[in-house]
Coordinates of N, CA and C in Angstrom, one line a residue:
M27 N 90.0 108.8 95.4 CA 89.8 110.2 95.4 C 89.9 110.7 96.9
K28 N 91.0 111.1 97.3 CA 91.2 111.5 98.6 C 91.9 112.9 98.6
L29 N 91.4 113.8 99.4 CA 92.0 115.1 99.6 C 92.9 115.1 100.8
S30 N 94.0 115.8 100.7 CA 94.9 115.9 101.8 C 94.3 116.7 102.9
S31 N 94.8 116.6 104.1 CA 94.2 117.4 105.2 C 94.4 118.9 105.0
E32 N 95.5 119.3 104.3 CA 95.7 120.7 104.0 C 94.7 121.2 103.0
Q33 N 94.4 120.4 101.9 CA 93.4 120.7 101.0 C 92.0 120.9 101.6
Q34 N 91.7 119.9 102.5 CA 90.4 120.0 103.2 C 90.3 121.3 104.1
E35 N 91.4 121.6 104.7 CA 91.4 122.8 105.6 C 91.2 124.1 104.7
I36 N 91.8 124.1 103.6 CA 91.7 125.3 102.7 C 90.2 125.4 102.2
I37 N 89.7 124.3 101.8 CA 88.3 124.2 101.3 C 87.3 124.8 102.4
E38 N 87.5 124.3 103.6 CA 86.7 124.8 104.7 C 86.9 126.3 105.0
R39 N 88.1 126.8 104.9 CA 88.4 128.2 105.1 C 87.7 129.0 104.1
I40 N 87.7 128.5 102.8 CA 87.0 129.3 101.8 C 85.4 129.2 102.0
G41 N 84.9 128.1 102.5 CA 83.5 128.0 102.9 C 83.1 129.0 103.9
V42 N 84.0 129.1 105.0 CA 83.7 130.1 106.1 C 83.8 131.5 105.5
F43 N 84.7 131.8 104.7 CA 84.8 133.1 104.0 C 83.5 133.5 103.4
F44 N 83.0 132.5 102.6 CA 81.7 132.8 101.9 C 80.6 133.0 102.8
E45 N 80.6 132.2 103.9 CA 79.5 132.3 104.9 C 79.5 133.7 105.5
R46 N 80.7 134.2 105.8 CA 80.8 135.5 106.5 C 80.4 136.6 105.5
K47 N 80.5 136.3 104.2 CA 80.0 137.3 103.2 C 78.5 137.2 103.0
G48 N 77.8 136.3 103.7 CA 76.4 136.2 103.6 C 75.9 135.1 102.6
H49 N 76.8 134.3 102.2 CA 76.5 133.2 101.2 C 76.5 131.8 101.9
Q50 N 75.9 130.9 101.2 CA 75.9 129.5 101.7 C 77.4 129.0 101.7
P51 N 77.8 128.3 102.8 CA 79.2 127.8 102.8 C 79.4 126.8 101.7
I52 N 78.4 126.1 101.2 CA 78.6 125.1 100.2 C 79.1 125.8 98.9
L53 N 78.7 127.0 98.6 CA 79.2 127.7 97.4 C 80.7 127.9 97.5
G54 N 81.2 128.3 98.7 CA 82.6 128.5 98.9 C 83.4 127.2 98.9
R55 N 82.8 126.1 99.4 CA 83.4 124.8 99.5 C 83.6 124.3 98.1
I56 N 82.6 124.4 97.2 CA 82.7 123.9 95.9 C 83.8 124.7 95.1
M57 N 83.8 126.0 95.3 CA 84.8 126.8 94.7 C 86.2 126.5 95.2
G58 N 86.3 126.3 96.5 CA 87.6 125.8 97.1 C 88.0 124.5 96.5
L59 N 87.1 123.6 96.4 CA 87.5 122.3 95.9 C 88.0 122.4 94.5
L60 N 87.3 123.2 93.6 CA 87.8 123.3 92.2 C 89.1 124.1 92.2
L61 N 89.4 124.9 93.2 CA 90.7 125.5 93.2 C 91.8 124.6 93.6
V62 N 91.6 123.7 94.5 CA 92.7 122.8 95.1 C 92.9 121.6 94.2
L63 N 91.9 121.1 93.5 CA 92.1 119.9 92.7 C 93.1 120.2 91.6
E64 N 94.0 119.3 91.4 CA 95.1 119.5 90.3 C 94.4 119.6 88.9
E65 N 93.3 118.9 88.7 CA 92.7 119.0 87.4 C 91.9 120.3 87.2
A66 N 91.6 120.9 88.4 CA 90.8 122.2 88.4 C 89.4 122.0 87.9
E67 N 88.9 120.7 87.9 CA 87.6 120.4 87.5 C 87.1 119.2 88.2
A68 N 85.8 119.0 88.3 CA 85.3 117.7 88.9 C 83.8 117.5 88.4
T69 N 83.5 116.2 88.3 CA 82.1 115.9 87.9 C 81.2 116.2 89.1
F70 N 79.9 116.1 88.9 CA 78.9 116.3 89.9 C 79.1 115.3 91.0
D71 N 79.3 114.0 90.6 CA 79.5 112.9 91.6 C 80.7 113.1 92.4
E72 N 81.8 113.6 91.8 CA 83.1 113.8 92.5 C 82.9 114.9 93.5
I73 N 82.2 116.0 93.1 CA 82.0 117.1 94.1 C 81.2 116.6 95.3
Q74 N 80.2 115.8 95.0 CA 79.4 115.2 96.1 C 80.3 114.3 97.0
E75 N 81.1 113.5 96.4 CA 81.9 112.6 97.2 C 83.0 113.3 98.0
Y76 N 83.7 114.2 97.3 CA 84.8 115.0 98.0 C 84.2 115.8 99.2
L77 N 83.1 116.4 99.0 CA 82.6 117.3 100.1 C 81.6 116.6 101.0
S78 N 81.2 115.3 100.7 CA 80.3 114.6 101.6 C 79.0 115.4 101.8
V79 N 78.4 115.8 100.8 CA 77.1 116.5 100.9 C 76.1 115.9 100.0
S80 N 74.9 116.3 100.2 CA 73.8 115.7 99.4 C 73.7 116.1 98.0
K81 N 73.1 115.3 97.1 CA 72.9 115.7 95.7 C 72.2 117.0 95.6
S82 N 71.2 117.2 96.4 CA 70.4 118.5 96.2 C 71.3 119.7 96.6
A83 N 72.1 119.5 97.6 CA 73.0 120.6 98.0 C 73.9 121.0 96.8
V84 N 74.5 120.0 96.2 CA 75.5 120.2 95.1 C 74.7 120.8 93.9
S85 N 73.5 120.2 93.6 CA 72.8 120.7 92.5 C 72.4 122.2 92.7
N86 N 71.8 122.5 93.8 CA 71.4 123.9 94.1 C 72.6 124.8 94.0
A87 N 73.7 124.4 94.6 CA 74.9 125.3 94.6 C 75.5 125.5 93.2
L88 N 75.6 124.4 92.5 CA 76.1 124.5 91.1 C 75.2 125.4 90.2
T89 N 73.9 125.2 90.4 CA 73.0 126.1 89.6 C 73.2 127.6 90.0
L90 N 73.3 127.9 91.3 CA 73.5 129.2 91.7 C 74.9 129.8 91.2
L91 N 76.0 129.0 91.3 CA 77.3 129.4 90.9 C 77.3 129.6 89.3
Q92 N 76.6 128.8 88.6 CA 76.5 129.0 87.2 C 75.7 130.3 86.8
S93 N 74.6 130.5 87.6 CA 73.9 131.7 87.3 C 74.6 133.0 87.6
Q94 N 75.6 132.9 88.6 CA 76.4 134.0 88.9 C 77.7 134.1 88.0
N95 N 77.7 133.2 87.1 CA 78.8 133.2 86.1 C 80.2 132.9 86.8
K96 N 80.2 132.1 87.8 CA 81.4 131.8 88.6 C 81.9 130.4 88.2
V97 N 81.0 129.5 87.8 CA 81.3 128.1 87.4 C 80.7 127.8 86.1
E98 N 81.4 127.0 85.3 CA 80.9 126.6 84.0 C 81.2 125.1 83.9
Y99 N 80.6 124.4 82.9 CA 80.9 123.0 82.7 C 81.4 122.8 81.3
T100 N 82.1 121.7 81.2 CA 82.5 121.2 79.9 C 82.3 119.7 79.8
T101 N 82.3 119.2 78.6 CA 82.2 117.8 78.4 C 83.4 117.3 77.7
K102 N 83.6 116.0 77.7 CA 84.7 115.3 77.0 C 84.2 114.4 76.0
P103 N 84.9 114.3 74.8 CA 84.4 113.5 73.7 C 84.1 112.0 74.2
G104 N 83.0 111.5 73.9 CA 82.6 110.2 74.2 C 82.1 110.0 75.6
E105 N 82.0 111.0 76.4 CA 81.5 110.9 77.8 C 80.2 111.8 77.9
R106 N 79.4 111.3 78.8 CA 78.1 112.1 79.0 C 78.3 113.0 80.3
K107 N 79.3 112.8 81.0 CA 79.5 113.5 82.3 C 79.8 115.0 82.0
R108 N 79.4 115.8 82.9 CA 79.8 117.2 82.8 C 80.9 117.5 83.9
Y109 N 81.9 118.2 83.4 CA 83.0 118.6 84.3 C 82.9 120.0 84.7
F110 N 82.7 120.3 85.9 CA 82.6 121.7 86.4 C 83.9 122.3 86.7
R111 N 84.0 123.6 86.4 CA 85.3 124.3 86.7 C 85.0 125.7 86.9
L112 N 85.9 126.4 87.6 CA 85.7 127.8 87.8 C 86.0 128.6 86.6
K113 N 85.3 129.7 86.4 CA 85.5 130.6 85.3 C 86.6 131.7 85.7
V114 N 87.8 131.2 86.0 CA 88.8 132.1 86.5 C 89.4 132.9 85.3
R115 N 89.2 132.5 84.1 CA 89.7 133.2 83.0 C 89.1 134.6 82.8
N116 N 88.0 134.9 83.4 CA 87.3 136.1 83.3 C 87.5 137.1 84.5
W117 N 88.6 137.0 85.2 CA 88.7 137.8 86.4 C 88.6 139.3 86.2
R118 N 89.0 139.7 85.0 CA 88.9 141.2 84.7 C 87.5 141.6 84.6
N119 N 86.7 140.8 83.8 CA 85.3 141.1 83.7 C 84.5 141.0 85.0
D120 N 84.9 140.0 85.8 CA 84.2 139.9 87.1 C 84.5 141.1 88.0
M121 N 85.7 141.6 88.0 CA 86.1 142.7 88.7 C 85.4 144.0 88.2
Q122 N 85.4 144.1 86.9 CA 84.7 145.3 86.3 C 83.2 145.3 86.7
E123 N 82.6 144.1 86.6 CA 81.1 144.0 87.0 C 81.0 144.4 88.5
D124 N 81.8 143.9 89.4 CA 81.8 144.2 90.8 C 81.9 145.7 91.0
M125 N 82.9 146.3 90.3 CA 83.1 147.8 90.4 C 81.9 148.6 89.9
Q126 N 81.3 148.1 88.8 CA 80.1 148.8 88.3 C 79.0 148.8 89.3
G127 N 78.9 147.7 90.0 CA 77.9 147.6 91.1 C 78.1 148.6 92.2
I128 N 79.4 148.8 92.6 CA 79.8 149.8 93.6 C 79.5 151.2 93.1
F129 N 79.7 151.4 91.8 CA 79.5 152.7 91.2 C 78.0 153.0 91.2
R130 N 77.2 152.0 91.0 CA 75.7 152.2 91.0 C 75.2 152.5 92.4
I131 N 75.8 151.8 93.4 CA 75.5 152.1 94.8 C 75.8 153.6 95.1
N132 N 76.9 154.1 94.5 CA 77.3 155.5 94.8 C 76.2 156.4 94.2
A133 N 75.7 156.1 93.1 CA 74.6 156.9 92.5 C 73.4 156.9 93.4
L134 N 73.1 155.8 94.0 CA 72.0 155.7 94.9 C 72.2 156.5 96.2
L135 N 73.5 156.4 96.6 CA 73.8 157.2 97.8 C 73.7 158.7 97.6
K136 N 74.0 159.2 96.4 CA 73.9 160.6 96.1 C 72.4 161.0 96.2
D137 N 71.5 160.1 95.7 CA 70.1 160.4 95.8 C 69.6 160.4 97.2
V138 N 70.2 159.5 98.0 CA 69.8 159.5 99.4 C 70.3 160.8 100.1
M139 N 71.5 161.2 99.8 CA 72.0 162.4 100.4 C 71.2 163.6 100.0
A140 N 70.6 163.6 98.9 CA 69.8 164.8 98.4 C 68.5 164.9 99.2
T141 N 68.1 163.8 99.9 CA 66.9 163.8 100.6 C 67.1 164.0 102.1
R142 N 68.4 163.8 102.6 CA 68.6 163.9 104.0 C 68.8 165.3 104.5
S143 N 68.3 165.5 105.7 CA 68.5 166.8 106.4 C 69.9 166.9 107.0
A144 N 70.2 168.0 107.6 CA 71.5 168.2 108.3 C 71.5 167.8 109.7
S145 N 70.4 167.2 110.2 CA 70.2 166.9 111.6 C 71.2 165.8 112.1
N146 N 71.7 164.9 111.3 CA 72.6 163.9 111.7 C 73.9 164.0 110.9
M147 N 74.7 165.0 111.3 CA 75.9 165.4 110.5 C 76.9 164.3 110.5
E148 N 77.1 163.6 111.6 CA 78.1 162.5 111.7 C 77.7 161.4 110.7
F149 N 76.5 161.0 110.6 CA 76.1 159.9 109.7 C 76.3 160.5 108.3
N150 N 75.9 161.7 108.0 CA 76.0 162.3 106.7 C 77.5 162.3 106.2
R151 N 78.4 162.7 107.2 CA 79.8 162.7 106.8 C 80.3 161.3 106.5
C152 N 79.9 160.3 107.2 CA 80.3 158.9 106.9 C 79.8 158.5 105.4
I153 N 78.6 158.9 105.1 CA 78.1 158.5 103.8 C 78.9 159.3 102.7
Q154 N 79.1 160.6 103.0 CA 79.9 161.4 102.0 C 81.3 160.9 101.8
D155 N 81.9 160.5 102.9 CA 83.3 160.0 102.9 C 83.3 158.7 102.0
F156 N 82.3 157.9 102.2 CA 82.2 156.6 101.4 C 82.0 157.0 99.9
Q157 N 81.2 158.0 99.6 CA 81.0 158.4 98.3 C 82.3 158.9 97.6
Q158 N 83.0 159.7 98.4 CA 84.3 160.3 97.9 C 85.3 159.1 97.6
F159 N 85.3 158.1 98.5 CA 86.2 157.0 98.2 C 85.8 156.3 97.0
I160 N 84.5 156.1 96.7 CA 84.1 155.4 95.5 C 84.5 156.2 94.3
E161 N 84.3 157.5 94.3 CA 84.7 158.3 93.2 C 86.2 158.2 93.0
F162 N 87.0 158.2 94.1 CA 88.4 158.0 94.0 C 88.8 156.7 93.3
M163 N 88.1 155.6 93.7 CA 88.3 154.3 93.1 C 88.0 154.3 91.6
K164 N 86.9 155.0 91.3 CA 86.5 155.1 89.9 C 87.6 155.7 89.0
V165 N 88.3 156.7 89.5 CA 89.4 157.3 88.8 C 90.6 156.5 88.8
E166 N 90.9 155.9 89.9 CA 92.2 155.2 90.1 C 92.3 153.8 89.6
M167 N 91.1 153.1 89.6 CA 91.1 151.7 89.2 C 91.7 151.5 87.8
P168 N 91.2 152.2 86.8 CA 91.8 152.0 85.5 C 93.3 152.3 85.4
K169 N 93.8 153.2 86.2 CA 95.2 153.4 86.3 C 96.0 152.2 86.9
L170 N 95.4 151.6 87.9 CA 96.0 150.4 88.5 C 96.0 149.3 87.6
I171 N 95.0 149.1 86.8 CA 94.9 148.0 85.8 C 96.0 148.2 84.8
E172 N 96.1 149.5 84.3 CA 97.1 149.8 83.3 C 98.5 149.6 83.8
K173 N 98.7 150.0 85.1 CA 100.0 149.8 85.7 C 100.3 148.3 85.8
Y174 N 99.3 147.5 86.2 CA 99.5 146.1 86.4 C 99.9 145.5 85.0
D175 N 99.2 145.9 84.0 CA 99.4 145.3 82.6 C 100.9 145.7 82.2
R176 N 101.3 146.9 82.5 CA 102.7 147.3 82.1 C 103.7 146.4 82.8
L177 N 103.5 146.2 84.1 CA 104.4 145.4 84.9 C 104.4 143.9 84.5
H178 N 103.3 143.3 84.2 CA 103.2 141.9 83.9 C 103.1 141.5 82.5
N179 N 103.1 142.4 81.6 CA 103.0 142.0 80.2 C 104.2 142.6 79.4
S180 N 105.3 142.9 80.1 CA 106.5 143.4 79.5 C 107.4 142.3 79.1

């Protein structure tokens, strides 16, 4: 079980990406590993071996990724091992959930703006611009998905 230097570099880049987003790098490294492996799945022990990390790090990360609905596991007949894989089949649902979170933030920002005075107009304009963009996305996103479906399902 050996990863190529190119695969290792991609895994590390994904880990750094996650770290910059405020997450533990191990989350991204596990997701990167599951992306680059031809089988697109790995056992707990394989993940630990490929990434050279502790059992507790793998266990904690897999628990978190499963709770975030990003990773799932399957079993094979006659085996007790669990095979972890990304839940890439649900990209539409994931995107819709992310968008719903952004829309909820917009509702909170509206409440914030209702309490703000006009003393800091520059800040207020930035918040209002962000709110308008979110409203724009809320209208345009379904159109983009529909257009994508027309282009790729014909």
